[in-house]
Amino acid sequence: MPDISRFGVIGCGLMGSGIAEVAALRGLDVIVAESTPELAAAGRDRVAASLDRGVLRGKLTGADRDRALARLSFTHDLGKLADRQFVIEAVAERREVKLEVFRQLDKVLTDPDVVLATNTSSIPVVDLAVATGRASRVVGLHFFNPVPVQKLIEVIPALTTSADALDRARSFATEQLGKEVIQAPDRSGFVVNALLVPYLLAAVRMVESGAARPEDVDRGMELGCAHPMGPLRLLDLIGLDTAQAVAESMYEEFKEPLYAAPPLLQRMVAAGHLGRKSGRGFYAYDA
Ligand code: 3HC
């Protein structure tokens, strides 16, 4: 199977920017599409800032950063992705937004062998697949935050995914992006979030009920179970809005009360306390 050289990423938020960065560092030609010129420019700044941090920490040389930046281009015109061999969608975790991206992508992509992946955390991959005229070429590739650090990608075949598209997605993830994969079922939450989300929501309920303070919950899990960060710090990293959206999709699918977003989480999202990205969540962060 020839390597993918022309890669596309839709959406340049936390996840999309991390995926674009990793792909460019691994030598791929990457086009990143955002919905407006302003968001495309902000996406470029996000990737450039992360590469700069890599240089400051001695992880990358200035030349690595410059080569990666030269392989990246940013656009607000989805049509620029026409010649891509592999495209991943990493827009906000909202069904309608993702469906619209898949419908539009289907119209612009010209390579009949192109693979369309989604980084959704919780929306059924098959729903996005059947929004296109090429459901056999659509697959889930679920990355973890921060993308440059976390080794795992969940690979999720939908009922419609062909063996060839699945193989291509697996080899792209492992051989080209250098990640490790597990195969996960096309059920809301896949494997990791199905276990992680009820745990995170239980931590929110513990704080909401006044039973424990955030810092005690987090220190408990960090020192007691050697987790790199406790559940509330992790929610701040993931983004409370994203966590809420994932919990709601899982609840919608299973009607399992443990998946229901607690009122405190909903109120924090309504208040704009989204975690690190907004400067405030369970903790306060520098801008
Ligand atoms: N890009 C590149 N490298 C980064 C980075 C980034 N954005 N953030 C951290 N790093 C690197 C640092 O350079 C450092 O490398 P080194 O050890 O070789 O020097 C290493 O990661 C550790 O970083 P720090 O010393 O700054 O900070 P920590 O030791 O506190 O680690 C962390 C930060 C990597 C975020 C760690 O706390 C962690 O792994 N936390 C758990 C994250 C997690 O569980 N993610 C999954 C979320 S669920 C998800 O994404 C799914 C979605 O659907 C909800």
Short mmCIF file of C-alpha atoms and ligand atoms in Angstrom, two decimals:
data_model
loop_
_atom_site.label_atom_id
_atom_site.label_comp_id
_atom_site.label_asym_id
_atom_site.label_seq_id
_atom_site.Cartn_x
_atom_site.Cartn_y
_atom_site.Cartn_z
CA MET A 1 0.00 0.00 0.00
CA PRO A 2 1.63 3.31 -0.99
CA ASP A 3 2.07 5.86 1.79
CA ILE A 4 -0.28 8.79 2.14
CA SER A 5 1.49 12.02 1.25
CA ARG A 6 -1.41 14.46 0.84
CA PHE A 7 -3.27 14.79 4.13
CA GLY A 8 -6.13 17.09 5.13
CA VAL A 9 -7.48 18.15 8.54
CA ILE A 10 -10.83 19.88 9.01
CA GLY A 11 -10.98 21.97 12.16
CA CYS A 12 -7.99 23.42 13.98
CA GLY A 13 -9.05 23.51 17.61
CA LEU A 14 -7.30 21.52 20.34
CA MET A 15 -7.48 18.20 18.53
CA GLY A 16 -7.21 19.31 14.89
CA SER A 17 -4.13 21.44 15.61
CA GLY A 18 -2.46 18.55 17.43
CA ILE A 19 -3.20 16.13 14.58
CA ALA A 20 -1.90 18.62 11.98
CA GLU A 21 1.26 19.21 14.04
CA VAL A 22 2.04 15.50 14.42
CA ALA A 23 1.43 14.82 10.71
CA ALA A 24 3.63 17.73 9.59
CA LEU A 25 6.43 16.66 11.96
CA ARG A 26 6.19 13.16 10.46
CA GLY A 27 6.79 14.58 6.97
CA LEU A 28 3.30 14.76 5.48
CA ASP A 29 2.01 17.59 3.35
CA VAL A 30 -0.93 18.91 5.40
CA ILE A 31 -3.76 21.26 4.45
CA VAL A 32 -5.85 22.44 7.40
CA ALA A 33 -9.34 23.83 6.72
CA GLU A 34 -11.25 26.07 9.09
CA SER A 35 -14.61 27.76 8.51
CA THR A 36 -13.36 31.38 8.36
CA PRO A 37 -10.07 33.13 7.53
CA GLU A 38 -9.86 34.29 11.17
CA LEU A 39 -10.18 30.75 12.51
CA ALA A 40 -7.66 29.51 9.92
CA ALA A 41 -5.18 32.17 11.12
CA ALA A 42 -5.84 31.28 14.76
CA GLY A 43 -5.25 27.61 13.89
CA ARG A 44 -1.89 28.42 12.32
CA ASP A 45 -0.92 30.41 15.45
CA ARG A 46 -1.91 27.48 17.68
CA VAL A 47 0.26 24.99 15.75
CA ALA A 48 3.17 27.45 15.51
CA ALA A 49 3.00 28.15 19.28
CA SER A 50 3.06 24.43 20.05
CA LEU A 51 6.05 23.88 17.74
CA ASP A 52 7.80 26.84 19.40
CA ARG A 53 7.20 25.24 22.80
CA GLY A 54 8.77 22.05 21.46
CA VAL A 55 11.89 24.04 20.48
CA LEU A 56 12.02 25.80 23.87
CA ARG A 57 11.83 22.47 25.69
CA GLY A 58 14.60 21.05 23.52
CA LYS A 59 12.30 18.48 21.88
CA LEU A 60 12.66 19.93 18.38
CA THR A 61 15.33 21.89 16.59
CA GLY A 62 14.47 25.21 14.96
CA ALA A 63 14.98 23.45 11.62
CA ASP A 64 12.42 20.71 12.56
CA ARG A 65 9.89 23.42 13.41
CA ASP A 66 10.55 25.33 10.18
CA ARG A 67 10.27 22.20 8.05
CA ALA A 68 6.98 21.26 9.76
CA LEU A 69 5.58 24.76 9.24
CA ALA A 70 6.59 24.66 5.57
CA ARG A 71 4.57 21.45 5.11
CA LEU A 72 1.43 23.05 6.58
CA SER A 73 -1.04 25.30 4.83
CA PHE A 74 -4.25 26.77 6.21
CA THR A 75 -7.41 27.66 4.33
CA HIS A 76 -11.07 28.50 4.83
CA ASP A 77 -11.93 26.95 1.43
CA LEU A 78 -12.82 23.25 1.70
CA GLY A 79 -12.35 22.99 -2.09
CA LYS A 80 -8.56 23.21 -1.52
CA LEU A 81 -8.72 19.66 -0.12
CA ALA A 82 -9.82 18.19 -3.46
CA ASP A 83 -6.61 16.19 -4.09
CA ARG A 84 -6.20 14.79 -0.55
CA GLN A 85 -5.64 11.02 -0.09
CA PHE A 86 -6.63 10.99 3.58
CA VAL A 87 -8.77 13.54 5.42
CA ILE A 88 -9.70 13.72 9.07
CA GLU A 89 -12.55 15.78 10.48
CA ALA A 90 -11.89 17.28 13.93
CA VAL A 91 -14.57 19.97 14.25
CA ALA A 92 -16.73 20.63 17.32
CA GLU A 93 -18.47 17.60 18.84
CA ARG A 94 -21.88 18.49 17.37
CA ARG A 95 -23.73 16.08 15.13
CA GLU A 96 -25.17 18.66 12.70
CA VAL A 97 -21.83 20.40 12.25
CA LYS A 98 -20.04 17.11 11.57
CA LEU A 99 -22.75 15.88 9.19
CA GLU A 100 -22.47 19.08 7.16
CA VAL A 101 -18.68 18.72 6.94
CA PHE A 102 -19.03 15.15 5.63
CA ARG A 103 -21.64 16.17 3.05
CA GLN A 104 -19.43 18.96 1.77
CA LEU A 105 -16.23 16.89 1.81
CA ASP A 106 -17.95 14.21 -0.23
CA LYS A 107 -18.57 16.78 -2.96
CA VAL A 108 -15.02 18.14 -3.17
CA LEU A 109 -12.78 15.05 -2.84
CA THR A 110 -11.66 13.64 -6.19
CA ASP A 111 -9.55 10.55 -5.33
CA PRO A 112 -11.85 7.48 -5.37
CA ASP A 113 -9.54 5.77 -2.84
CA VAL A 114 -9.55 8.66 -0.37
CA VAL A 115 -10.23 7.71 3.26
CA LEU A 116 -12.42 10.06 5.31
CA ALA A 117 -11.83 9.75 9.03
CA THR A 118 -13.65 11.36 11.92
CA ASN A 119 -12.12 12.23 15.27
CA THR A 120 -15.53 12.16 16.92
CA SER A 121 -15.52 10.98 20.54
CA SER A 122 -19.10 9.85 20.70
CA ILE A 123 -21.18 10.33 17.53
CA PRO A 124 -21.82 7.06 15.64
CA VAL A 125 -19.33 6.80 12.78
CA VAL A 126 -21.97 5.16 10.60
CA ASP A 127 -24.18 8.27 10.81
CA LEU A 128 -21.37 10.35 9.31
CA ALA A 129 -20.53 7.63 6.76
CA VAL A 130 -24.04 7.47 5.30
CA ALA A 131 -24.11 11.26 4.94
CA THR A 132 -21.61 10.70 2.09
CA GLY A 133 -21.91 8.81 -1.18
CA ARG A 134 -18.88 6.70 -0.14
CA ALA A 135 -19.81 5.14 3.19
CA SER A 136 -17.28 2.31 2.66
CA ARG A 137 -14.41 4.84 2.79
CA VAL A 138 -15.39 6.41 6.17
CA VAL A 139 -13.79 5.29 9.44
CA GLY A 140 -13.34 6.60 12.99
CA LEU A 141 -9.85 7.61 14.20
CA HIS A 142 -10.12 8.90 17.75
CA PHE A 143 -7.07 10.76 19.07
CA PHE A 144 -6.34 11.76 22.67
CA ASN A 145 -5.37 15.10 24.12
CA PRO A 146 -2.61 16.33 24.01
CA VAL A 147 -2.24 14.66 20.61
CA PRO A 148 1.56 15.07 20.36
CA VAL A 149 1.95 13.23 23.70
CA GLN A 150 -0.75 10.54 23.90
CA LYS A 151 0.26 7.40 22.04
CA LEU A 152 -3.18 5.94 21.41
CA ILE A 153 -5.60 6.20 18.53
CA GLU A 154 -8.86 4.25 18.65
CA VAL A 155 -9.71 2.90 15.19
CA ILE A 156 -13.44 2.48 14.72
CA PRO A 157 -14.86 0.66 11.71
CA ALA A 158 -18.50 1.51 11.02
CA LEU A 159 -20.79 -1.25 9.74
CA THR A 160 -20.21 0.22 6.27
CA THR A 161 -16.37 0.56 6.40
CA SER A 162 -14.51 -1.57 3.82
CA ALA A 163 -11.57 -3.79 4.83
CA ASP A 164 -9.33 -1.70 2.58
CA ALA A 165 -10.26 1.62 4.22
CA LEU A 166 -9.80 0.08 7.67
CA ASP A 167 -6.34 -1.27 6.75
CA ARG A 168 -5.36 2.06 5.31
CA ALA A 169 -6.49 3.90 8.46
CA ARG A 170 -4.59 1.49 10.71
CA SER A 171 -1.37 1.71 8.72
CA PHE A 172 -1.66 5.49 8.44
CA ALA A 173 -2.07 5.77 12.23
CA THR A 174 0.76 3.39 13.13
CA GLU A 175 3.36 3.57 10.38
CA GLN A 176 2.92 7.16 9.28
CA LEU A 177 1.82 8.97 12.44
CA GLY A 178 3.79 6.66 14.77
CA LYS A 179 0.87 6.00 17.15
CA GLU A 180 -0.47 2.75 18.61
CA VAL A 181 -4.01 1.66 17.86
CA ILE A 182 -6.76 -0.35 19.42
CA GLN A 183 -9.87 -1.35 17.52
CA ALA A 184 -13.03 -0.01 19.16
CA PRO A 185 -16.72 -0.66 18.50
CA ASP A 186 -18.94 1.94 16.83
CA ARG A 187 -20.84 2.58 20.08
CA SER A 188 -21.01 6.01 21.66
CA GLY A 189 -17.88 6.43 23.83
CA PHE A 190 -15.97 3.65 22.00
CA VAL A 191 -13.68 1.94 24.56
CA VAL A 192 -11.81 4.70 26.38
CA ASN A 193 -14.55 7.29 26.89
CA ALA A 194 -17.04 4.57 27.87
CA LEU A 195 -14.79 3.97 30.89
CA LEU A 196 -13.40 7.47 31.40
CA VAL A 197 -16.54 9.64 31.17
CA PRO A 198 -18.52 8.04 34.04
CA TYR A 199 -15.41 8.43 36.22
CA LEU A 200 -15.02 12.12 35.32
CA LEU A 201 -18.72 12.79 35.91
CA ALA A 202 -18.55 11.02 39.29
CA ALA A 203 -15.78 13.42 40.30
CA VAL A 204 -17.96 16.40 39.30
CA ARG A 205 -20.84 15.00 41.39
CA MET A 206 -18.51 14.59 44.36
CA VAL A 207 -17.60 18.29 44.18
CA GLU A 208 -21.17 19.36 43.37
CA SER A 209 -22.51 17.63 46.47
CA GLY A 210 -19.91 19.35 48.65
CA ALA A 211 -18.43 16.00 49.64
CA ALA A 212 -14.89 16.89 48.55
CA ARG A 213 -12.86 19.81 47.20
CA PRO A 214 -11.48 19.63 43.63
CA GLU A 215 -7.87 19.70 44.83
CA ASP A 216 -8.49 16.77 47.20
CA VAL A 217 -10.22 14.72 44.51
CA ASP A 218 -7.35 15.36 42.12
CA ARG A 219 -4.55 14.74 44.61
CA GLY A 220 -6.34 11.57 45.65
CA MET A 221 -6.24 10.12 42.15
CA GLU A 222 -2.77 11.49 41.33
CA LEU A 223 -1.06 10.21 44.48
CA GLY A 224 -3.32 7.28 45.27
CA CYS A 225 -3.60 5.78 41.79
CA ALA A 226 -0.62 7.36 39.97
CA HIS A 227 -2.82 9.05 37.39
CA PRO A 228 -0.84 11.83 35.65
CA MET A 229 -3.66 14.23 36.49
CA GLY A 230 -6.81 13.98 38.59
CA PRO A 231 -10.28 13.95 36.99
CA LEU A 232 -11.08 17.66 37.43
CA ARG A 233 -7.73 18.80 36.04
CA LEU A 234 -8.31 16.38 33.20
CA LEU A 235 -11.76 17.84 32.55
CA ASP A 236 -10.14 21.28 32.39
CA LEU A 237 -7.67 19.90 29.82
CA ILE A 238 -10.32 18.19 27.68
CA GLY A 239 -12.64 21.23 27.80
CA LEU A 240 -15.85 21.15 29.81
CA ASP A 241 -17.96 21.83 26.71
CA THR A 242 -16.42 18.87 24.91
CA ALA A 243 -16.87 16.64 27.97
CA GLN A 244 -20.52 17.73 28.22
CA ALA A 245 -21.12 17.00 24.52
CA VAL A 246 -19.53 13.55 24.83
CA ALA A 247 -21.57 12.75 27.96
CA GLU A 248 -24.78 13.86 26.24
CA SER A 249 -24.15 11.66 23.18
CA MET A 250 -23.41 8.69 25.42
CA TYR A 251 -26.52 9.36 27.50
CA GLU A 252 -28.64 9.70 24.37
CA GLU A 253 -27.44 6.32 23.15
CA PHE A 254 -27.67 4.27 26.36
CA LYS A 255 -29.96 6.25 28.71
CA GLU A 256 -27.51 5.30 31.43
CA PRO A 257 -27.82 7.79 34.36
CA LEU A 258 -24.08 7.58 35.04
CA TYR A 259 -23.52 9.21 31.62
CA ALA A 260 -25.84 12.18 32.31
CA ALA A 261 -23.97 15.51 32.59
CA PRO A 262 -24.44 16.78 36.18
CA PRO A 263 -25.97 20.25 36.63
CA LEU A 264 -22.66 21.72 37.84
CA LEU A 265 -20.97 20.75 34.57
CA GLN A 266 -23.84 22.22 32.56
CA ARG A 267 -23.78 25.49 34.54
CA MET A 268 -20.01 25.84 34.20
CA VAL A 269 -20.31 25.43 30.42
CA ALA A 270 -23.16 27.97 30.34
CA ALA A 271 -20.95 30.40 32.27
CA GLY A 272 -18.08 29.95 29.80
CA HIS A 273 -15.91 28.20 32.39
CA LEU A 274 -14.62 25.68 29.87
CA GLY A 275 -11.28 24.82 31.45
CA ARG A 276 -7.78 25.69 30.25
CA LYS A 277 -8.90 27.03 26.90
CA SER A 278 -11.07 29.75 28.47
CA GLY A 279 -8.71 30.43 31.39
CA ARG A 280 -11.12 29.07 34.00
CA GLY A 281 -12.68 25.73 34.83
CA PHE A 282 -12.32 23.85 38.09
CA TYR A 283 -9.07 25.84 38.38
CA ALA A 284 -7.87 29.23 37.09
CA TYR A 285 -5.22 29.43 34.34
CA ASP A 286 -3.06 32.21 32.93
CA ALA A 287 -4.42 33.56 29.63
N1 3HC B 1 2.69 19.04 22.94
C1 3HC B 1 3.85 18.37 22.99
N2 3HC B 1 4.37 17.88 24.13
C2 3HC B 1 3.71 18.12 25.27
C3 3HC B 1 2.48 18.83 25.31
C4 3HC B 1 1.98 19.30 24.06
N3 3HC B 1 0.80 19.97 23.99
N4 3HC B 1 2.05 18.88 26.59
C5 3HC B 1 2.97 18.23 27.32
N5 3HC B 1 3.95 17.77 26.54
C6 3HC B 1 5.11 16.94 26.93
C7 3HC B 1 6.13 17.76 27.67
O1 3HC B 1 7.07 18.32 26.75
C8 3HC B 1 6.76 16.74 28.58
O2 3HC B 1 7.71 15.96 27.90
P1 3HC B 1 9.02 15.37 28.66
O3 3HC B 1 8.50 14.57 29.82
O4 3HC B 1 9.69 14.51 27.61
O5 3HC B 1 9.80 16.58 29.06
C9 3HC B 1 5.62 15.79 28.91
O6 3HC B 1 4.65 15.97 27.86
C10 3HC B 1 5.03 16.12 30.23
O7 3HC B 1 4.60 17.49 30.20
P2 3HC B 1 4.69 18.50 31.44
O8 3HC B 1 5.93 18.22 32.24
O9 3HC B 1 4.46 19.88 30.94
O10 3HC B 1 3.40 18.21 32.25
P3 3HC B 1 2.88 16.91 32.92
O11 3HC B 1 3.97 15.99 33.33
O12 3HC B 1 1.92 17.42 33.93
O13 3HC B 1 2.08 16.21 31.72
C11 3HC B 1 0.20 15.76 30.42
C12 3HC B 1 1.06 16.84 31.06
C13 3HC B 1 0.97 15.14 29.23
C14 3HC B 1 -1.05 16.46 29.90
C15 3HC B 1 -0.11 14.64 31.47
O14 3HC B 1 -0.59 15.26 32.64
C16 3HC B 1 -1.13 13.64 30.99
O15 3HC B 1 -0.82 12.73 30.24
N6 3HC B 1 -2.38 13.80 31.46
C17 3HC B 1 -3.50 12.89 31.10
C18 3HC B 1 -4.04 13.29 29.77
C19 3HC B 1 -5.17 12.40 29.34
O16 3HC B 1 -5.67 11.55 30.06
N7 3HC B 1 -5.61 12.62 28.10
C20 3HC B 1 -6.76 11.92 27.54
C21 3HC B 1 -7.95 12.82 27.62
S1 3HC B 1 -9.40 12.04 27.00
C22 3HC B 1 -9.44 12.49 25.39
O17 3HC B 1 -8.63 13.22 24.88
C23 3HC B 1 -10.57 11.91 24.61
C24 3HC B 1 -11.63 12.91 24.27
O18 3HC B 1 -12.55 12.29 23.41
C25 3HC B 1 -12.36 13.47 25.47
#
